[in-house]
Amino acid sequence: MLDELRARALIEQSRSEGSPALLNEAYQIVKDLSTPSALKNPKFSLEVVSPELHVIIAETSLDLSSPSRTEDQLVSNRIQLQELAYNCLQSFLSSKPSSDQFLARAYLAYATLACRWADGRKGDGLVDAVLKALDFVMRALNLALESLPRYQFLVYNASVVYWRCSRPLQRKGYFHHILNSMPQVCDALMKLDGDDVEWKAKYIIALARAYEFSDRSDDAGKYLQNAVGMMSSLSEETQVEIVRVLVHVDRTRGGGAGDKVATTPKLGLYARLQKVKSGVISDEKIPDELEDLIKSSSEAGELKVLAEAGRLCLLKGQPTCAQNAIEAIGGGNDAGMAVAVLTECTKAQLSVMSLGEEAEMYTRKMVDTRLDALSRLEKALPSAVRSKDADVIHEICSLAWSLCLPILQPNLRKQAKRVLQACCKALEDIDSPLNELRAQLHLEVARCDVADDLYAAAAVQVQKGLALDYVVPEDSIIEYKRPFDKHLNLMKKKLSMKMSLYSAPDRPEDKAMLLVEQARESKEAALRASLLDRAVGILSAVDEATDVAASACPVPELNEPQDPIYSARGIQKERTMLWGDIALIAWQSHLIKQTLEAAEFACEYEGDVVKDKDLIIQQAQVQFARAEALFMQLRSEGCEPGKPLPQEEANQKNVSAKVAWVEGLRERIVQGFLKGMRLGLKVKEDWIVFNAAVYLWNYHLPLFSSAKLESIYEALEEVVGTLHVAGCKDSQLLCSVSYGLAVALEAREAKGEDVLYPPESLGEEAPSLGNGTCLGHAVAVCEAAVEISSPMTARRVLGVLARLRLALNKSSSAVDVSGAPEASLIMLLELMKVDADSKPALVEKAMGFVPDCPVNPQIFASIAMEALSCGDFISCMTLSKQATSIADQATQAKPQLLRWFALAELVHGQALVRQINPDKHDMSAQDHLKKEAIKHFVLAAKFSSEAQNDNILMLAATEMWNASVSFMSSSATRKSLLEPTKAMIKYLARVRLAEDSPEEEKTFRTKLYVLLFECLADSKLWQEGCDHTAKALKALPPSMHKDLWEFRITFMGKLGKDTAAEMLKVKESGEEMVAQVWSTLAQSSSDKKQKLVSYKKAVEALEQKPLAQVEYLILFGEFLYTEGFEVQDAQDQLIAAADILLELDTALADEEENLSKADDASQSDAKSVSSSSSFHRSVASPRAKTPRQVSSQSASSSKAKSVAPSKEGSVTSFSTSLGAGKRPQSLNVCHLLELGRIYIMLAKMSNNRLQVAQQLVVAHHYLLRILEMSVTAVIAEISSSSEEEPADAKIFELPTEAQEWIGFELKEQLCEAFMAYKGKDKKVLNKRTFRKPYLLLYYLDEFVGLLLEHDLQLQAIPVLEMLKFVSRRILQNSDLHALFLLRQAMLYQQLGSSQHSSRVRKLADELLVISPERSRKLDELVKQREMHKLVGRSQSMAEAMEAAKKEKYVKQLKPLQLHEVWVKLAEVKIEEGDLVRAREILHRTLKHAKAFEDSESEGLTLHLLAIVSFLEGQNVQAVQLETEAQAFSNELSFWSKSCAALATFMVDVARTVFGLHSVEEAIKVLERGADLFRLLILEHPNLIMRINTLRGNLLLEAAQIALEEVRRQDQAGQMMWQKVHKKAVKLVDIVIEALSAAAGGGGAGAEAGAGAGAGAGAAAGAESRTGAGAG
């Protein structure tokens, strides 16, 4: 008795401590007590040992060995504990126990043990083992039912054990096995008294489902009625479950049984939900029902119903309803974990469904979207597990698997590993009955582990997968009842070999398999090739396959056949697949030889379509690999498809053989793809068919690109037909190959060949396409592709379709373009390209489809370009605007879309420019169109820059430049270009420029920067200009920097920054660039000292290049003169420049030699020049002074300090610069012009008339030589091109005497010869000779004035002739030409040649006639300028007047405006007495001067109008106009003339109008003007002669007025005349004193503006900018 008690204590202790050892000790005690040898005391017998101890020990053993117990010692002793339980039960049952509770418990323990032993079995073996276990449960249940009140607990325990044991059979396909026993258990439970109604309801629901899956819905309904009676006592979740099952089992009758028990709104909602799910609601009513269900659930706050409804919506194909459900749920925190998980599932699935057709296409977007959805599910899965809702876990795991399927590829599989592992764990934890899904998950996770070299983890996954049993439909069973076992067994075998370190496989197939797997995982190509070669050697040496002996095969499961892999056929299949693996692995390493060798064996075996589907799929892939290997073989020879065949060589036989070999391989490549496609069609694997089409496309892409597809025509027929048979939904693929086939059929139609359709491989399966003709068949092919594709996907097919229909209908108007608007527009676009004559009508037709067409930038931009080409600008702009209407919405647009935006904007701008018609649009309208065009060009540059399309970017920049040319001429118009130019340069920055870039691009970019700098300078944005020049120096190559430094230094000078560091950089560009930059800095600087230093630096920079130094010496001299330095200093610079040039004059030595022979007496005669004729004789005479002598005399007459190099220094430097052995350069036209300019300036600086005359003689000499040199060069060119002399030699003759110039004109032929001269020696006066034509014009005009002032009228005639040539031929300005004609006519009149004067005046009058058309254009020009003033940041008139006053001594030269020419014309007309014409010209001039904000011209115009008014007798108006004119300018000459005129007008008013003005006022006006000049002398002592002359003129005028007033008063008998007479005498004395320094000369004629002229010359360097802009 004590031993039994001790055994019981040990059992209890082992149970509590979980100790198998204590339990074994208790068992040993019981065992000892149960054997006869254990009887120590004869008083006790064997029957005294309690038999229930064996049952208790067995129950304890089963408890400790339960799978839920995870203690280490229990896990390690699990098998021993189960054996212990078995032994105890056997002992108990063999003892013939009584029918009591212990026997029932023994049965239940035996059932539990049997159920555990059934773990791992599958199919009928599993069913058999489970049924045996259930048999023991039923025995225990029957025993308990015999004494029900007493053994009520046993009934309950039996139901629990039955539930556990029957779990493997409670799933689809196995429910019928438990229908014989489970109703008994359920009935027994119903007999029990107690409150555990939940357990009873669970049994009833499970049984109802079993009946339902066994098609016994009535029985299910009967049992559910038992649960309905307990509804009030059940939990809410169980009530919902009962209602849903009732609705489902009663679905054939409308689900009314569920409605009856749905007593609450929540149950009603679930009943409605289940009706939709069970198919009670018809398909057409489902959307409305779901919407109403979502609305009702939302109002009731039933979030779980909403979540399930969202999932159901997607199941029924209603994504909109699903989205509504999500929105109704919202983001509430009290939604619950199950609701949150289901919501995440719906969102994830919706994100994938939003891809549309792309959801199943392998694109980057599809993969990313699916991975994002899986990531969302992975995060939600832990919440699903915590919710403990099996249905929710099943839902999320099933969805994760379905989303994973498309990305379970070798290169993507690992990205889904984590979510797959999580799903495996979640389903395993709840022992999910979804075994088929679990097996697939385990298989994929194992593959991921293998890819990560985690073989042990992969083996665990494989073992778990093999342990799962599932049922598949009978039609899916081929060789294995569980299809995934095939893959799991193979992987298990491979893993076993890989993990076996010390045992090598015996079978040759296994050895080869191991080598193939090692090669697959090898990273080194050489090792991989070696392993594959070894595998090939093993497989090549194997014997013929035979069946494996039965004894050597594993025992199959109950009622299941032997694994077919052990049959001869299975072994042969295994070998074939090994060959296929070798071929595919070899191709991955581009081992062409091994690929082709293995492919031959892999494709020999012809497998069964049903049993060998996996083999056939592999064979298709091998066919593709073999074709690719053949392609690489051809490529190595340079003969791949699309490349020309080998050319003829010396050995024709070898060439023919090679051509045949190439053609054979090309055919084998095509056949390889087609064979793979046929195999895919054979096993009904569409993806293989699609891949074959893709391979054919990719490897023949050059043929598709060139539209030369005749060589693969038959293959295309088969591919297209097969795609249709396979039901291809990949529209892009189908359209691509259909396009190729249609093009090939077009070519066959042109050659007159027949259609080869249908292909033999398709036979009767081939779809019907067309009427059997090439065109008809091609049309049908295109229409079939278009039918399943979007218009943009099928755009190329639609283009071919349009051409085909055109070929059938012969007329574009008859072509059927019906269909979607996009498709119609694409076809019309193609018709526009092939039928140019009908393009306008087609564009008009296309515009009818545009309103209904969704915005498509590509189509609209393309048609816009066609509309532009045919002149339909309105349609072009409309389409372009439509194309870019979505540009603001496309925040992250693709480069291709941005390219079409750019093209649309470019075409829009071009249309705006091209529609400009001067006959229809005034200037303001033209400017408006150009500005709008510029905006679009800038936008085009923006989009093309973002799209990284340099071609469109450069084209947009060029178009913008062309549209901007008309705005570049003046600062007012340039202001509108500032922002567009900045933007364009910003976008162009991405196009990198280097020294080797095309010269045109570098030049254009430089010009664009120059334009920007001019705009910035106009706006006085100096800092911004400084920043942009720094960027430009970085962006442009060094060779283009010379055009930038000038602006860089200018901006820095305006900002007052130190330029020393910048000048060091400029030196890299050469000495001339340094001088130019210093000169620019001098002109831009506001500091006088800085100007002086900069000019000196400019001159010093060119010490080694004296010829280039000339221009800067002239500029330096002019600066010194205008800024008030000593005159001698300025003269020294000019003389030094002249000395440099005179070194080139080869004629100078002859003149000096002749001069030395003349006697000294004759020289004195030459110094006295009193008339024009004597002057001419002195110039022609050898006694006249040479230019060098005049210069030397001028220089020696002064003792002032010079800042220029000496004459000798200049000459030496120049001579040295020529280099040894080089021929000295001779004077050309440019040099002669520089000399003329120098001596004109010296004349202006001279202090007396004699010096002026001498300098003018020299200037005239050099300017006249220009014409002589030009004639000589032209004659030489004509003589060199023709052996004969010119037919009319007189046209090339120039007058030899001064009088002969009267009436002389340069002949038209001579002028044309001048302009046509192409020599590079600059020996002829034409456009190529002058960089600064307006500088030439200015000095010639000044020179004429000086000659006339000094009574040298004859010498002025040839200069006027040159001015006429320049104005007409070079500047092409008819107004200027008319001006110089009038001056010439007046000069002839003065010389007494009325005949010539009349002839020339007539020519001038003809030019002055303004046609209505020109008048209109001039008015438009004024309006245009007014618009610029309103739009641009134009300075006010007050600012312009102030700027004019500040620049009264220095005048920046620029292209003459029309109104400036008109002022001079009006002045000439006034001198002629033609006041009517003069007033007409002046009124037009005044209007233009105001529009152009030219205050100086406006003041001069008012001055001339005042003179006209005075001459017409309107003296009061004259005073008013003259007073107004004086507010516009302080220029010296103008001020002198204006004061004199105003005084004259006032005197006349005083004598005719009483009380308005007086003579005293007039005299005061003159005195104030003279006082102003007196003060100016202190500021500008170098202008003393000019200022004193002007001052003397005013004082003399005042004295003259005073004398006239004296005479008037004397005659009138007034006594005040004596006072006035004294004042007049005083004024005369002042004049004499002032003019004494001018050697008594000057007079009124000396008022020709020396200061203004010199200043204009000093600023001539700026003309290269302004002049270039105007050009």
Tab-separated table of N, CA, C and O in Angstrom, residues 200-252:
chain	number	residue	atom	x	y	z
A	200	LYS	N	-21.211	23.707	-27.038
A	200	LYS	CA	-22.226	23.005	-27.808
A	200	LYS	C	-22.475	23.710	-29.141
A	200	LYS	O	-22.569	23.065	-30.198
A	201	ALA	N	-22.555	25.035	-29.081
A	201	ALA	CA	-22.795	25.784	-30.324
A	201	ALA	C	-21.636	25.621	-31.309
A	201	ALA	O	-21.835	25.526	-32.523
A	202	LYS	N	-20.423	25.564	-30.769
A	202	LYS	CA	-19.254	25.385	-31.642
A	202	LYS	C	-19.336	24.047	-32.361
A	202	LYS	O	-19.040	23.942	-33.560
A	203	TYR	N	-19.746	22.996	-31.644
A	203	TYR	CA	-19.891	21.672	-32.247
A	203	TYR	C	-20.976	21.677	-33.315
A	203	TYR	O	-20.814	21.112	-34.406
A	204	ILE	N	-22.092	22.353	-32.997
A	204	ILE	CA	-23.197	22.390	-33.953
A	204	ILE	C	-22.768	23.105	-35.243
A	204	ILE	O	-23.071	22.657	-36.352
A	205	ILE	N	-22.060	24.226	-35.087
A	205	ILE	CA	-21.607	24.977	-36.255
A	205	ILE	C	-20.640	24.139	-37.082
A	205	ILE	O	-20.727	24.084	-38.322
A	206	ALA	N	-19.700	23.430	-36.405
A	206	ALA	CA	-18.744	22.583	-37.129
A	206	ALA	C	-19.475	21.467	-37.864
A	206	ALA	O	-19.149	21.141	-39.021
A	207	LEU	N	-20.460	20.857	-37.199
A	207	LEU	CA	-21.201	19.791	-37.848
A	207	LEU	C	-22.010	20.322	-39.025
A	207	LEU	O	-22.104	19.668	-40.076
A	208	ALA	N	-22.585	21.502	-38.862
A	208	ALA	CA	-23.343	22.096	-39.964
A	208	ALA	C	-22.439	22.327	-41.170
A	208	ALA	O	-22.840	22.098	-42.325
A	209	ARG	N	-21.250	22.777	-40.940
A	209	ARG	CA	-20.319	22.993	-42.040
A	209	ARG	C	-19.931	21.673	-42.702
A	209	ARG	O	-19.786	21.602	-43.930
A	210	ALA	N	-19.772	20.644	-41.869
A	210	ALA	CA	-19.457	19.324	-42.437
A	210	ALA	C	-20.581	18.850	-43.340
A	210	ALA	O	-20.349	18.328	-44.438
A	211	TYR	N	-21.831	18.993	-42.859
A	211	TYR	CA	-22.967	18.632	-43.708
A	211	TYR	C	-23.008	19.481	-44.979
A	211	TYR	O	-23.324	18.989	-46.068
A	212	GLU	N	-22.718	20.770	-44.827
A	212	GLU	CA	-22.771	21.677	-45.981
A	212	GLU	C	-21.744	21.272	-47.045
A	212	GLU	O	-22.056	21.231	-48.231
A	213	PHE	N	-20.522	20.968	-46.629
A	213	PHE	CA	-19.501	20.576	-47.590
A	213	PHE	C	-19.797	19.212	-48.199
A	213	PHE	O	-19.230	18.861	-49.231
A	214	SER	N	-20.678	18.445	-47.515
A	214	SER	CA	-21.073	17.129	-48.050
A	214	SER	C	-22.400	17.202	-48.783
A	214	SER	O	-23.043	16.157	-49.008
A	215	ASP	N	-22.834	18.424	-49.092
A	215	ASP	CA	-24.078	18.660	-49.827
A	215	ASP	C	-25.295	18.114	-49.083
A	215	ASP	O	-26.221	17.553	-49.673
A	216	ARG	N	-25.346	18.283	-47.789
A	216	ARG	CA	-26.484	17.877	-46.971
A	216	ARG	C	-26.942	19.094	-46.174
A	216	ARG	O	-26.873	19.144	-44.949
A	217	SER	N	-27.403	20.091	-46.916
A	217	SER	CA	-27.789	21.358	-46.293
A	217	SER	C	-28.975	21.198	-45.360
A	217	SER	O	-29.070	21.882	-44.325
A	218	ASP	N	-29.907	20.294	-45.680
A	218	ASP	CA	-31.084	20.124	-44.820
A	218	ASP	C	-30.672	19.619	-43.446
A	218	ASP	O	-31.193	20.090	-42.411
A	219	ASP	N	-29.776	18.631	-43.411
A	219	ASP	CA	-29.317	18.131	-42.119
A	219	ASP	C	-28.589	19.226	-41.339
A	219	ASP	O	-28.717	19.324	-40.114
A	220	ALA	N	-27.817	20.058	-42.088
A	220	ALA	CA	-27.133	21.154	-41.405
A	220	ALA	C	-28.134	22.103	-40.781
A	220	ALA	O	-27.956	22.580	-39.649
A	221	GLY	N	-29.241	22.398	-41.508
A	221	GLY	CA	-30.245	23.297	-40.990
A	221	GLY	C	-30.927	22.746	-39.753
A	221	GLY	O	-31.225	23.484	-38.800
A	222	LYS	N	-31.165	21.430	-39.735
A	222	LYS	CA	-31.812	20.826	-38.570
A	222	LYS	C	-30.938	20.978	-37.330
A	222	LYS	O	-31.430	21.307	-36.244
A	223	TYR	N	-29.669	20.666	-37.450
A	223	TYR	CA	-28.795	20.790	-36.285
A	223	TYR	C	-28.645	22.235	-35.837
A	223	TYR	O	-28.517	22.528	-34.648
A	224	LEU	N	-28.674	23.168	-36.823
A	224	LEU	CA	-28.541	24.574	-36.446
A	224	LEU	C	-29.735	25.068	-35.645
A	224	LEU	O	-29.618	26.039	-34.884
A	225	GLN	N	-30.852	24.427	-35.811
A	225	GLN	CA	-32.017	24.834	-35.025
A	225	GLN	C	-31.774	24.630	-33.536
A	225	GLN	O	-32.324	25.345	-32.686
A	226	ASN	N	-30.963	23.612	-33.211
A	226	ASN	CA	-30.613	23.415	-31.797
A	226	ASN	C	-29.852	24.626	-31.253
A	226	ASN	O	-30.019	25.032	-30.104
A	227	ALA	N	-28.961	25.163	-32.131
A	227	ALA	CA	-28.194	26.335	-31.698
A	227	ALA	C	-29.066	27.570	-31.615
A	227	ALA	O	-28.854	28.448	-30.764
A	228	VAL	N	-30.098	27.640	-32.471
A	228	VAL	CA	-30.985	28.805	-32.435
A	228	VAL	C	-31.695	28.881	-31.089
A	228	VAL	O	-31.921	29.971	-30.537
A	229	GLY	N	-32.027	27.708	-30.533
A	229	GLY	CA	-32.693	27.711	-29.238
A	229	GLY	C	-31.821	28.240	-28.118
A	229	GLY	O	-32.324	28.638	-27.062
A	230	MET	N	-30.508	28.223	-28.332
A	230	MET	CA	-29.594	28.723	-27.290
A	230	MET	C	-29.104	30.141	-27.571
A	230	MET	O	-28.161	30.624	-26.936
A	231	MET	N	-29.659	30.821	-28.569
A	231	MET	CA	-29.148	32.112	-29.019
A	231	MET	C	-29.034	33.134	-27.894
A	231	MET	O	-28.067	33.895	-27.805
A	232	SER	N	-30.031	33.127	-27.036
A	232	SER	CA	-30.021	34.155	-25.987
A	232	SER	C	-28.874	33.977	-25.016
A	232	SER	O	-28.453	34.938	-24.355
A	233	SER	N	-28.353	32.752	-24.906
A	233	SER	CA	-27.274	32.483	-23.950
A	233	SER	C	-25.897	32.539	-24.595
A	233	SER	O	-24.887	32.386	-23.897
A	234	LEU	N	-25.837	32.721	-25.894
A	234	LEU	CA	-24.558	32.685	-26.615
A	234	LEU	C	-23.940	34.079	-26.704
A	234	LEU	O	-24.622	35.096	-26.600
A	235	SER	N	-22.651	34.068	-26.901
A	235	SER	CA	-21.943	35.336	-27.083
A	235	SER	C	-22.317	35.957	-28.439
A	235	SER	O	-22.868	35.285	-29.323
A	236	GLU	N	-22.013	37.233	-28.567
A	236	GLU	CA	-22.371	37.949	-29.797
A	236	GLU	C	-21.646	37.368	-31.008
A	236	GLU	O	-22.226	37.240	-32.084
A	237	GLU	N	-20.366	37.012	-30.834
A	237	GLU	CA	-19.608	36.450	-31.947
A	237	GLU	C	-20.211	35.136	-32.420
A	237	GLU	O	-20.313	34.864	-33.615
A	238	THR	N	-20.635	34.296	-31.440
A	238	THR	CA	-21.223	33.004	-31.807
A	238	THR	C	-22.570	33.202	-32.485
A	238	THR	O	-22.919	32.478	-33.440
A	239	GLN	N	-23.347	34.159	-32.016
A	239	GLN	CA	-24.622	34.448	-32.675
A	239	GLN	C	-24.388	34.849	-34.134
A	239	GLN	O	-25.118	34.408	-35.026
A	240	VAL	N	-23.391	35.710	-34.346
A	240	VAL	CA	-23.079	36.127	-35.731
A	240	VAL	C	-22.721	34.912	-36.573
A	240	VAL	O	-23.165	34.776	-37.722
A	241	GLU	N	-21.925	34.002	-35.984
A	241	GLU	CA	-21.510	32.820	-36.735
A	241	GLU	C	-22.712	31.950	-37.083
A	241	GLU	O	-22.813	31.416	-38.199
A	242	ILE	N	-23.626	31.775	-36.152
A	242	ILE	CA	-24.811	30.955	-36.417
A	242	ILE	C	-25.646	31.576	-37.522
A	242	ILE	O	-26.119	30.883	-38.432
A	243	VAL	N	-25.853	32.892	-37.441
A	243	VAL	CA	-26.658	33.567	-38.472
A	243	VAL	C	-26.024	33.392	-39.843
A	243	VAL	O	-26.708	33.099	-40.833
A	244	ARG	N	-24.729	33.566	-39.914
A	244	ARG	CA	-24.056	33.480	-41.207
A	244	ARG	C	-24.135	32.061	-41.771
A	244	ARG	O	-24.356	31.871	-42.969
A	245	VAL	N	-23.953	31.045	-40.891
A	245	VAL	CA	-24.047	29.659	-41.375
A	245	VAL	C	-25.474	29.337	-41.801
A	245	VAL	O	-25.701	28.660	-42.813
A	246	LEU	N	-26.458	29.835	-41.050
A	246	LEU	CA	-27.857	29.611	-41.436
A	246	LEU	C	-28.156	30.209	-42.807
A	246	LEU	O	-28.815	29.593	-43.645
A	247	VAL	N	-27.680	31.449	-43.031
A	247	VAL	CA	-27.909	32.082	-44.332
A	247	VAL	C	-27.259	31.261	-45.434
A	247	VAL	O	-27.839	31.048	-46.505
A	248	HIS	N	-26.069	30.756	-45.171
A	248	HIS	CA	-25.348	30.031	-46.213
A	248	HIS	C	-26.028	28.706	-46.552
A	248	HIS	O	-26.177	28.368	-47.730
A	249	VAL	N	-26.418	27.937	-45.515
A	249	VAL	CA	-27.025	26.637	-45.790
A	249	VAL	C	-28.419	26.804	-46.379
A	249	VAL	O	-28.939	25.892	-47.040
A	250	ASP	N	-29.038	27.960	-46.149
A	250	ASP	CA	-30.373	28.213	-46.679
A	250	ASP	C	-30.329	29.094	-47.929
A	250	ASP	O	-31.322	29.717	-48.289
A	251	ARG	N	-29.163	29.174	-48.594
A	251	ARG	CA	-28.990	30.091	-49.726
A	251	ARG	C	-29.874	29.723	-50.903
A	251	ARG	O	-30.279	30.586	-51.679
A	252	THR	N	-30.191	28.441	-51.034
A	252	THR	CA	-31.032	28.055	-52.172
A	252	THR	C	-32.457	28.545	-52.006
A	252	THR	O	-33.215	28.627	-52.968
